[in-house]
Amino acid sequence: MKYRETEILVVGGGPAGLSAAIEAADRGAGVLLVDEQKDPGGQLVKQIHKFFGSGRHGAGTRGIDLATQLASKAQKLGVQLLQGMSAVGVFEDSVIFSDRDGSLFRFRASRGIIATGASEKAVAFPGWTLPGVITAGAAQTFVNLYRVVVGQKVLVIGSGNVGLIVAYQLLQAGSEVAGIVEMRPEIGGWGVHASKVRRLGVQILTGMSVKEVRGRDCVEEIVLCTVDQDGTPSGEERIITVDTVCLAVGLSPRIEFPQWLGCRMGFSASLGGYVPLHNSVMETAVPGWFVAGDAAGVEEASTAIEEGRLAGIAAATSLGYGKGTTCEEEIREIRESLNELRLGPFGRERKRAKERVVSEYETG
Amino acid sequence: MKQDSGSASALNLRTAGILDACELSECSGVPSLRRLRQGPVAVIECSEEIPCNPCEISCPNGAIEVGRPITNRPMLKSDQCSGCGVCIAKCPGLAIFVVDLSAETEDIVSLPYEMLPIPQVGEIVDVLNREGNLVGPGKVAQVATSYGNDRTTVVTLAVDKGQGMHVRALRVKGAEYAQQR
């Protein structure tokens, strides 16, 4: 088996992994980043909209451009980016990756950073396996990456930011969006995203859920029903003719890798499920292994970048690179920025959940 | 299609994605009617505490303040705003418009546009309100696709007098991306 050694191994090349690699390499550490996709950037590569966040930290930039910027910055700093390889196993002293042909590679590192991101949740209903029922991420991959229109008439399930944004992108691609279905009485995502699609005629059907999708060989129509506050169907049904149903019902941290490592885990509904417990500089309960981004709890790209930076700095300093007051100052600034990003009605609960993760780590 | 079902009868930002009159009047980024009648000015329809501030940085006149924390809602100092419209394409939420109610015969609205086809100057397009309803014709007065706008086109429309604070989207005639109801 081919064998390689590095100081810091980063698993995953999305915003968190790339940001971690940049900070660590900037301090002089040797960094190898392994990512399963063809191109670096993680989910950023299919985000064609302008990003929110701090204007001084790249907000207002489209996700796809942010991916290019981060990847080229990492390369300039000497980070080795290995694309098209998935982690398939962990030994006590090394990690095993497989490329697309099934060749195995063994990497040994002094420090590791887990930035494996998240995976999409699904929701099951009669007809959910029919061709034409897809997830929001799949829709984005088709439409934004490969420029394939997924359907002529699409209904989106879920009104979180992902559902609202994918609805807008489907309109951009030329699909008709028949509506966005939301079980709760109110829209889940930000008002500005909702307004963007509403003023183009897309209605958000609150207080409704999917009862069934019907069709012979593919999606032909969807049956919706009204639900009350606790999600119980209340009888009234509506049938809408569509050829595609797009599920945007949330994300879960991808935690297979930290589980293999034996990281101590904790459960948090508001972070999307089980997450590796970590301390205030993102180190997990397995010494030398850090975690950042959606793998540490589902949030946004801006928080993933900041967590990645924290992990990168902490991993590098623990190897003796770039110690001193500038580091402490930077860590303090990043923590402040994270705190700010988690303020307001949409961040409050995540902030509390994140604090619980750290306190559980410390008390355990 | 029928209106939203269930008990949520009021159409507002959280139930329908539409800022109602009350929510609009409480937006610190929406200028007074007096200011709107004096000439072009930014209308920032951003009413929630979300972590975002590119508008503040984009303004050459320092007329938009978010400050810290970053979740503050943008505040428009409308006497400092020249109505230049640089902020329109910078807002990731596409929530900034420039409105001019000073003319006697028409209102002028500049809005962000990210659909295809891009309309031509002089073209008559359908104009839509916050609910996505057709409210009349609009004449394209200007189309800005500068590098700095980063692929968000800023379209300036002349619309019927009285519609300036209602028109928030356009649909090129014959295009299918926006749905007629």
Coordinates of C-alpha atoms in Angstrom, one line a residue:
Chain A
M1 CA 0.0 0.0 0.0
K2 CA 1.2 3.5 -0.9
Y3 CA 2.2 5.4 2.2
R4 CA 2.6 9.1 3.0
E5 CA 3.5 11.2 6.0
T6 CA 2.5 14.7 6.8
E7 CA 2.4 17.0 9.8
I8 CA -1.3 17.9 9.6
L9 CA -3.9 15.9 7.7
V10 CA -7.2 17.6 6.8
V11 CA -10.1 15.4 5.9
G12 CA -12.5 17.3 3.7
G13 CA -12.0 20.3 1.4
G14 CA -15.0 22.5 2.0
P15 CA -14.9 26.0 3.6
A16 CA -13.9 24.6 7.0
G17 CA -11.2 22.2 5.7
L18 CA -9.7 24.8 3.4
S19 CA -9.7 27.5 6.0
A20 CA -8.0 25.2 8.5
A21 CA -5.4 24.2 6.0
I22 CA -4.7 27.9 5.1
E23 CA -4.2 28.9 8.8
A24 CA -2.0 25.9 9.5
A25 CA 0.2 26.3 6.4
D26 CA 0.4 30.0 7.0
R27 CA 2.2 29.2 10.3
G28 CA 4.6 27.0 8.6
A29 CA 3.1 23.5 9.1
G30 CA 3.1 20.9 6.4
V31 CA -0.5 20.3 5.4
L32 CA -2.1 17.6 3.3
L33 CA -5.8 18.0 2.5
V34 CA -7.7 15.0 1.2
D35 CA -11.1 15.5 -0.3
E36 CA -13.5 13.1 -2.0
Q37 CA -14.8 15.5 -4.8
K38 CA -13.2 16.2 -8.1
D39 CA -12.7 19.9 -7.2
P40 CA -12.0 21.6 -3.9
G41 CA -14.6 23.7 -2.2
G42 CA -17.1 21.2 -0.9
Q43 CA -20.7 22.5 -1.2
L44 CA -19.4 25.9 -2.2
V45 CA -18.9 24.8 -5.8
K46 CA -22.7 24.6 -6.3
Q47 CA -23.6 27.8 -4.5
I48 CA -24.1 30.4 -7.2
H49 CA -25.6 33.0 -4.9
K50 CA -23.9 35.7 -3.1
F51 CA -23.0 34.8 0.5
F52 CA -24.1 36.5 3.7
G53 CA -21.7 37.4 6.5
S54 CA -19.1 39.9 7.2
G55 CA -18.1 42.0 4.1
R56 CA -14.6 42.1 5.3
H57 CA -14.5 38.3 5.3
G58 CA -15.7 37.6 1.8
A59 CA -19.5 38.0 2.2
G60 CA -21.1 39.3 -0.9
T61 CA -19.0 36.9 -2.9
R62 CA -20.6 34.0 -4.7
G63 CA -20.0 30.6 -3.1
I64 CA -18.4 29.2 -6.2
D65 CA -15.9 32.1 -6.3
L66 CA -15.2 31.7 -2.6
A67 CA -14.2 28.0 -3.3
T68 CA -11.7 29.1 -6.0
Q69 CA -10.3 31.8 -3.7
L70 CA -9.8 29.5 -0.8
A71 CA -8.3 26.7 -2.8
S72 CA -5.8 29.0 -4.6
K73 CA -4.9 30.6 -1.3
A74 CA -4.2 27.2 0.2
Q75 CA -2.1 26.1 -2.8
K76 CA -0.1 29.3 -2.7
L77 CA 0.7 28.5 1.0
G78 CA 2.0 25.1 0.0
V79 CA -1.0 23.0 1.1
Q80 CA -1.2 19.8 -0.9
L81 CA -4.7 19.2 -2.2
L82 CA -5.5 15.6 -3.0
Q83 CA -8.9 15.3 -4.7
G84 CA -11.0 12.3 -5.5
M85 CA -10.1 10.3 -2.4
S86 CA -12.5 9.1 0.3
A87 CA -11.5 8.1 3.9
V88 CA -12.4 4.4 4.3
G89 CA -10.7 3.4 7.5
V90 CA -8.7 4.4 10.5
F91 CA -5.8 2.6 12.2
E92 CA -4.2 3.6 15.5
D93 CA -1.4 5.3 13.6
S94 CA -2.8 6.1 10.2
V95 CA -5.8 6.8 8.0
I96 CA -6.7 4.8 4.9
F97 CA -8.1 6.5 1.8
S98 CA -9.4 5.1 -1.4
D99 CA -9.3 6.7 -4.8
R100 CA -12.1 6.3 -7.4
D101 CA -10.4 3.2 -8.8
G102 CA -10.3 1.5 -5.4
S103 CA -6.5 1.9 -4.9
L104 CA -5.8 2.4 -1.2
F105 CA -3.5 5.0 0.3
R106 CA -2.2 5.2 3.8
F107 CA -1.5 8.5 5.5
R108 CA 0.2 9.1 8.8
A109 CA 0.0 12.6 10.5
S110 CA 0.9 14.2 13.8
R111 CA -2.4 16.1 13.8
G112 CA -5.7 15.7 12.0
I113 CA -8.6 18.0 11.3
I114 CA -12.0 16.5 10.5
A115 CA -14.0 18.7 8.1
T116 CA -16.3 16.1 6.6
G117 CA -19.3 18.4 6.4
A118 CA -22.9 17.2 6.4
S119 CA -25.3 15.0 4.5
E120 CA -28.9 15.7 3.6
K121 CA -31.8 14.3 5.5
A122 CA -34.7 12.8 3.7
V123 CA -38.4 12.4 4.6
A124 CA -40.3 9.3 3.7
F125 CA -43.8 9.3 2.3
P126 CA -45.7 7.0 -0.1
G127 CA -44.1 7.5 -3.5
W128 CA -40.8 9.0 -2.2
T129 CA -38.8 6.5 -4.2
L130 CA -40.3 7.6 -7.6
P131 CA -37.9 9.1 -10.1
G132 CA -38.4 12.9 -9.8
V133 CA -38.2 13.0 -6.0
I134 CA -34.7 14.5 -5.3
T135 CA -32.9 16.3 -2.6
A136 CA -32.0 20.0 -2.7
G137 CA -28.3 19.2 -2.9
A138 CA -28.9 17.0 -5.9
A139 CA -31.0 19.6 -7.6
Q140 CA -28.2 22.1 -7.1
T141 CA -25.6 19.7 -8.5
F142 CA -27.7 19.1 -11.6
V143 CA -28.7 22.7 -12.2
N144 CA -25.7 24.8 -11.0
L145 CA -22.8 22.4 -11.6
Y146 CA -23.9 20.4 -14.7
R147 CA -26.5 22.8 -16.1
V148 CA -29.2 20.2 -16.3
V149 CA -32.8 21.4 -15.5
V150 CA -34.2 18.9 -13.1
G151 CA -37.9 19.4 -13.9
Q152 CA -40.3 21.7 -15.6
K153 CA -42.6 22.1 -12.6
V154 CA -41.0 21.6 -9.2
L155 CA -42.4 21.6 -5.7
V156 CA -39.9 22.3 -2.9
I157 CA -40.4 20.7 0.6
G158 CA -39.0 22.7 3.4
S159 CA -38.7 26.5 3.8
G160 CA -35.3 26.7 5.5
N161 CA -32.6 28.8 3.8
V162 CA -31.6 25.8 1.7
G163 CA -35.2 25.3 0.4
L164 CA -35.7 29.0 -0.3
I165 CA -32.3 29.3 -2.1
V166 CA -32.8 26.2 -4.2
A167 CA -36.3 27.5 -5.2
Y168 CA -34.7 30.7 -6.4
Q169 CA -32.0 28.8 -8.3
L170 CA -34.6 26.6 -10.0
L171 CA -36.3 29.7 -11.2
Q172 CA -33.0 31.0 -12.5
A173 CA -32.6 27.7 -14.4
G174 CA -36.0 28.1 -16.0
S175 CA -38.1 25.7 -14.0
E176 CA -41.5 26.7 -12.7
V177 CA -41.7 26.4 -8.9
A178 CA -45.2 25.4 -7.9
G179 CA -44.6 26.3 -4.3
I180 CA -42.6 25.7 -1.2
V181 CA -44.2 23.5 1.5
E182 CA -43.6 24.2 5.1
M183 CA -45.1 22.1 7.9
R184 CA -44.8 24.8 10.5
P185 CA -47.0 27.9 10.6
E186 CA -44.1 30.1 9.7
I187 CA -41.3 30.2 7.2
G188 CA -38.0 28.6 8.5
G189 CA -35.4 30.6 6.7
W190 CA -34.5 34.2 6.4
G191 CA -37.2 36.7 5.3
V192 CA -35.0 38.1 2.6
H193 CA -34.7 34.7 0.9
A194 CA -38.4 34.2 1.2
S195 CA -39.2 37.6 -0.3
K196 CA -36.8 36.9 -3.2
V197 CA -39.0 34.0 -4.5
R198 CA -42.3 35.4 -3.3
R199 CA -42.0 38.5 -5.5
L200 CA -41.4 36.2 -8.5
G201 CA -44.8 34.6 -7.7
V202 CA -43.7 31.6 -5.6
Q203 CA -46.0 30.9 -2.7
I204 CA -44.8 29.4 0.6
L205 CA -47.5 27.0 1.7
T206 CA -47.2 27.1 5.5
G207 CA -49.0 24.7 7.8
M208 CA -48.9 22.0 5.1
S209 CA -47.1 18.6 4.7
V210 CA -46.7 15.9 2.0
K211 CA -49.2 13.1 2.2
E212 CA -48.2 11.2 -0.9
V213 CA -46.6 11.5 -4.3
R214 CA -48.3 9.8 -7.1
G215 CA -47.2 8.7 -10.6
R216 CA -46.9 5.6 -12.8
D217 CA -43.2 5.6 -13.6
C218 CA -42.2 9.0 -12.3
V219 CA -43.7 11.9 -10.3
E220 CA -46.9 13.1 -11.7
E221 CA -48.7 14.8 -8.8
I222 CA -48.3 15.5 -5.1
V223 CA -50.9 15.3 -2.4
L224 CA -50.5 17.9 0.3
C225 CA -52.5 18.1 3.5
T226 CA -52.9 20.8 6.1
V227 CA -51.4 20.1 9.5
D228 CA -51.9 21.7 12.8
Q229 CA -49.3 23.1 15.2
D230 CA -47.9 19.7 16.3
G231 CA -47.8 18.3 12.8
T232 CA -51.1 16.2 12.9
P233 CA -52.9 16.1 9.5
S234 CA -56.2 18.0 9.8
G235 CA -58.0 16.7 6.8
E236 CA -57.9 19.3 4.1
E237 CA -56.0 18.1 1.0
R238 CA -54.6 19.8 -2.1
I239 CA -53.3 18.1 -5.2
I240 CA -50.7 19.8 -7.3
T241 CA -49.5 18.6 -10.7
V242 CA -45.7 18.5 -10.7
D243 CA -42.9 16.5 -12.3
T244 CA -40.3 17.0 -9.6
V245 CA -40.4 17.1 -5.8
C246 CA -37.3 18.6 -4.2
L247 CA -36.6 17.8 -0.5
A248 CA -34.9 20.5 1.6
V249 CA -35.6 19.1 5.0
G250 CA -32.3 19.7 6.8
L251 CA -28.8 18.3 7.2
S252 CA -27.0 16.0 9.6
P253 CA -23.3 16.2 10.5
R254 CA -21.2 13.5 8.7
I255 CA -19.7 11.7 11.6
E256 CA -18.6 8.3 10.3
F257 CA -15.0 9.5 10.4
P258 CA -14.9 10.8 14.0
Q259 CA -16.8 7.7 15.1
W260 CA -14.1 5.5 13.6
L261 CA -11.6 7.5 15.5
G262 CA -13.5 6.9 18.7
C263 CA -14.3 10.6 19.3
R264 CA -16.7 11.1 22.3
M265 CA -20.0 12.2 20.8
G266 CA -22.9 14.3 22.0
F267 CA -26.4 14.8 20.6
S268 CA -27.9 18.1 19.7
A269 CA -31.1 18.5 17.7
S270 CA -30.3 22.1 16.8
L271 CA -26.9 21.1 15.4
G272 CA -28.4 18.4 13.3
G273 CA -27.8 15.2 15.3
Y274 CA -24.7 13.6 16.9
V275 CA -21.5 15.7 16.8
P276 CA -18.0 15.0 18.2
L277 CA -17.6 16.8 21.5
H278 CA -14.7 19.3 21.4
N279 CA -13.0 22.0 23.4
S280 CA -13.0 25.7 22.7
V281 CA -10.2 25.4 20.0
M282 CA -12.1 22.5 18.3
E283 CA -10.0 19.6 19.6
T284 CA -12.0 16.4 20.0
A285 CA -11.7 13.9 22.9
V286 CA -9.1 12.0 20.7
P287 CA -5.9 14.1 21.4
G288 CA -4.5 15.6 18.2
W289 CA -7.7 15.4 16.2
F290 CA -9.7 18.6 15.7
V291 CA -13.1 19.1 14.1
A292 CA -14.6 22.1 12.2
G293 CA -17.6 23.1 10.1
D294 CA -20.8 21.2 9.6
A295 CA -19.2 18.0 10.9
A296 CA -19.1 19.8 14.3
G297 CA -22.7 20.8 14.0
V298 CA -24.7 22.1 11.0
E299 CA -24.4 25.8 10.6
E300 CA -23.4 28.2 7.7
A301 CA -20.4 28.6 5.5
S302 CA -19.3 31.7 7.5
T303 CA -19.2 29.8 10.8
A304 CA -17.5 26.9 9.1
I305 CA -14.7 29.2 7.9
E306 CA -14.2 30.6 11.3
E307 CA -14.2 27.2 13.0
G308 CA -11.8 25.9 10.4
R309 CA -9.4 28.8 11.2
L310 CA -9.6 28.0 14.9
A311 CA -8.8 24.4 14.3
G312 CA -6.0 25.2 11.9
I313 CA -4.3 27.6 14.3
A314 CA -4.7 25.3 17.2
A315 CA -3.3 22.3 15.4
A316 CA -0.3 24.3 14.1
T317 CA 0.5 25.8 17.5
S318 CA 0.3 22.5 19.2
L319 CA 3.1 21.4 16.9
G320 CA 5.1 24.5 17.9
Y321 CA 4.4 26.7 14.9
G322 CA 3.4 30.4 15.2
K323 CA 3.1 30.5 19.0
G324 CA 2.8 33.8 20.9
T325 CA 0.6 36.7 21.5
T326 CA -0.5 37.2 17.8
C327 CA -2.0 33.7 17.9
E328 CA -3.9 34.3 21.1
E329 CA -5.1 37.6 19.7
E330 CA -6.3 35.9 16.5
I331 CA -8.1 33.2 18.4
R332 CA -9.8 35.8 20.5
E333 CA -11.0 37.6 17.4
I334 CA -12.3 34.5 15.7
R335 CA -14.2 33.5 18.9
E336 CA -15.7 37.0 19.0
S337 CA -16.7 36.7 15.3
L338 CA -18.3 33.3 15.9
N339 CA -20.2 34.8 18.8
E340 CA -21.5 37.6 16.6
L341 CA -22.4 35.3 13.7
R342 CA -24.5 33.3 16.2
L343 CA -26.5 36.3 17.5
G344 CA -30.1 37.1 16.5
P345 CA -33.2 34.8 16.3
F346 CA -31.6 32.4 13.8
G347 CA -28.3 31.9 15.7
R348 CA -29.3 32.0 19.3
E349 CA -30.2 28.3 19.7
R350 CA -27.1 27.2 17.8
K351 CA -24.9 29.3 20.1
R352 CA -26.4 27.7 23.1
A353 CA -26.0 24.2 21.6
K354 CA -22.3 24.9 20.7
E355 CA -21.7 26.0 24.3
R356 CA -23.2 22.8 25.5
V357 CA -20.9 20.8 23.2
V358 CA -17.9 22.4 24.8
S359 CA -19.2 22.1 28.4
E360 CA -20.1 18.4 27.8
Y361 CA -16.5 17.9 26.5
E362 CA -15.1 19.5 29.6
T363 CA -17.3 17.7 32.2
G364 CA -17.1 14.3 30.5
Chain B
M1 CA -53.4 28.9 -6.6
K2 CA -55.3 29.7 -3.4
Q3 CA -53.8 31.7 -0.6
D4 CA -51.9 30.1 2.3
S5 CA -54.1 27.8 4.2
G6 CA -54.4 27.3 8.0
S7 CA -54.8 29.8 10.7
A8 CA -52.0 32.1 9.5
S9 CA -54.3 34.5 7.7
A10 CA -52.1 37.6 7.8
L11 CA -49.6 37.9 5.1
N12 CA -46.3 39.1 6.5
L13 CA -42.6 38.3 6.3
R14 CA -42.7 35.2 8.5
T15 CA -45.9 33.7 7.1
A16 CA -45.6 34.6 3.4
G17 CA -42.3 36.3 2.7
I18 CA -44.0 39.6 2.2
L19 CA -43.2 42.6 4.4
D20 CA -46.5 44.1 5.4
A21 CA -47.0 47.8 5.8
C22 CA -46.3 47.7 9.5
E23 CA -43.1 45.7 9.1
L24 CA -42.0 48.1 6.3
S25 CA -42.5 51.2 8.4
E26 CA -40.4 49.6 11.2
C27 CA -37.4 48.9 8.9
S28 CA -34.6 51.3 9.8
G29 CA -33.4 51.1 6.2
V30 CA -36.6 52.5 4.7
P31 CA -36.5 56.3 4.3
S32 CA -39.4 58.6 4.9
L33 CA -41.9 59.5 2.3
R34 CA -40.6 63.1 2.4
R35 CA -37.1 61.9 1.6
L36 CA -38.4 59.6 -1.2
R37 CA -40.1 62.6 -2.8
Q38 CA -36.9 64.5 -2.8
G39 CA -35.1 62.2 -5.3
P40 CA -33.4 58.8 -5.6
V41 CA -32.7 57.1 -2.3
A42 CA -31.9 53.5 -1.1
V43 CA -34.8 51.5 0.4
I44 CA -33.3 48.7 2.5
E45 CA -36.0 46.1 3.1
C46 CA -34.0 44.1 5.7
S47 CA -35.9 43.6 8.9
E48 CA -34.4 40.6 10.6
E49 CA -31.3 40.2 12.8
I50 CA -29.1 38.3 10.4
P51 CA -25.3 38.3 10.4
C52 CA -24.6 40.4 7.3
N53 CA -23.0 43.7 6.4
P54 CA -21.7 44.1 2.8
C55 CA -24.2 47.0 2.3
E56 CA -22.4 49.0 5.0
I57 CA -19.0 48.5 3.4
S58 CA -20.3 49.2 -0.1
C59 CA -21.7 52.6 0.5
P60 CA -19.3 55.4 -0.7
N61 CA -21.1 58.0 1.5
G62 CA -21.2 56.1 4.7
A63 CA -25.0 56.3 4.6
I64 CA -25.6 52.7 5.8
E65 CA -24.7 51.6 9.3
V66 CA -24.7 48.1 10.6
G67 CA -21.9 48.4 13.2
R68 CA -21.4 45.7 15.8
P69 CA -22.7 43.1 16.4
I70 CA -23.0 42.2 12.8
T71 CA -26.6 41.0 13.4
N72 CA -27.7 44.6 13.8
R73 CA -30.3 45.7 11.2
P74 CA -29.0 48.2 8.6
M75 CA -29.8 51.8 9.4
L76 CA -30.1 54.2 6.5
K77 CA -29.0 57.8 7.1
S78 CA -31.1 59.0 4.2
D79 CA -29.7 62.5 4.2
Q80 CA -26.3 61.1 3.4
C81 CA -27.6 58.7 0.7
S82 CA -27.2 60.0 -2.9
G83 CA -29.2 57.2 -4.4
C84 CA -26.2 56.0 -6.4
G85 CA -27.3 52.4 -6.1
V86 CA -23.9 50.8 -5.5
C87 CA -25.5 48.8 -2.6
I88 CA -28.2 47.2 -4.7
A89 CA -26.0 44.5 -6.2
K90 CA -23.9 44.1 -3.1
C91 CA -26.8 42.9 -0.9
P92 CA -26.8 39.0 -0.9
G93 CA -30.4 39.1 0.1
L94 CA -31.4 41.2 -2.9
A95 CA -33.2 43.4 -0.4
I96 CA -32.0 46.9 -1.5
F97 CA -33.8 49.0 -4.0
V98 CA -33.4 52.6 -5.1
V99 CA -36.6 54.5 -5.4
D100 CA -37.3 58.0 -6.7
L101 CA -40.7 59.5 -6.2
S102 CA -39.8 63.1 -7.2
A103 CA -41.3 63.1 -10.7
E104 CA -44.8 64.2 -11.3
T105 CA -45.8 61.7 -13.9
E106 CA -43.9 58.5 -13.0
D107 CA -41.9 56.8 -10.2
I108 CA -38.5 55.4 -10.7
V109 CA -37.3 52.1 -9.2
S110 CA -33.9 50.4 -9.5
L111 CA -33.8 46.7 -8.5
P112 CA -31.5 43.7 -8.6
Y113 CA -32.2 41.2 -11.3
E114 CA -30.6 37.8 -11.7
M115 CA -32.8 36.1 -14.3
L116 CA -32.6 35.7 -18.0
P117 CA -33.2 37.2 -20.5
I118 CA -31.8 40.6 -19.4
P119 CA -34.2 43.3 -20.7
Q120 CA -33.1 46.1 -23.1
V121 CA -33.2 49.8 -22.4
G122 CA -36.5 51.1 -23.7
E123 CA -38.3 47.7 -23.4
I124 CA -41.7 47.5 -21.8
V125 CA -41.7 44.8 -19.1
D126 CA -44.2 43.5 -16.6
V127 CA -43.6 44.8 -13.1
L128 CA -44.5 42.8 -10.0
N129 CA -45.1 43.8 -6.4
R130 CA -43.8 42.1 -3.2
E131 CA -46.6 39.5 -3.5
G132 CA -45.5 38.6 -7.1
N133 CA -48.7 40.1 -8.5
L134 CA -48.6 42.0 -11.8
V135 CA -49.1 45.7 -11.1
G136 CA -48.6 47.2 -14.5
P137 CA -46.1 47.9 -17.2
G138 CA -42.7 49.4 -16.6
K139 CA -40.3 50.9 -19.1
V140 CA -36.6 50.0 -18.7
A141 CA -34.7 53.2 -18.3
Q142 CA -31.2 51.7 -17.5
V143 CA -29.5 48.3 -17.3
A144 CA -26.3 48.1 -15.3
T145 CA -24.1 45.0 -15.6
S146 CA -20.8 46.4 -14.4
Y147 CA -18.0 44.1 -13.2
G148 CA -18.5 45.4 -9.6
N149 CA -22.1 44.1 -9.7
D150 CA -20.8 40.6 -10.1
R151 CA -23.5 39.2 -12.4
T152 CA -26.3 40.8 -10.6
T153 CA -27.9 43.2 -13.1
V154 CA -29.4 46.4 -11.8
V155 CA -32.4 47.4 -13.8
T156 CA -33.9 50.9 -13.5
L157 CA -37.6 51.1 -14.3
A158 CA -40.0 53.9 -14.9
V159 CA -43.4 52.8 -13.5
D160 CA -46.8 54.3 -13.0
K161 CA -47.0 57.2 -10.5
G162 CA -47.8 55.8 -7.1
Q163 CA -46.2 52.3 -7.7
G164 CA -42.7 53.2 -6.7
M165 CA -43.0 51.7 -3.2
H166 CA -44.8 48.6 -4.5
V167 CA -42.8 47.5 -7.6
R168 CA -40.1 45.0 -6.5
A169 CA -39.5 42.7 -9.4
L170 CA -39.9 42.5 -13.2
R171 CA -40.7 39.9 -15.7
V172 CA -39.6 40.2 -19.3
K173 CA -42.7 39.6 -21.4
G174 CA -43.0 36.0 -22.6
A175 CA -40.4 34.7 -20.1
E176 CA -41.5 31.8 -18.0
Y177 CA -39.3 32.0 -14.9
A178 CA -41.8 34.1 -13.0
Q179 CA -45.2 32.6 -12.6
Q180 CA -48.4 34.4 -13.5
R181 CA -51.2 33.7 -11.1

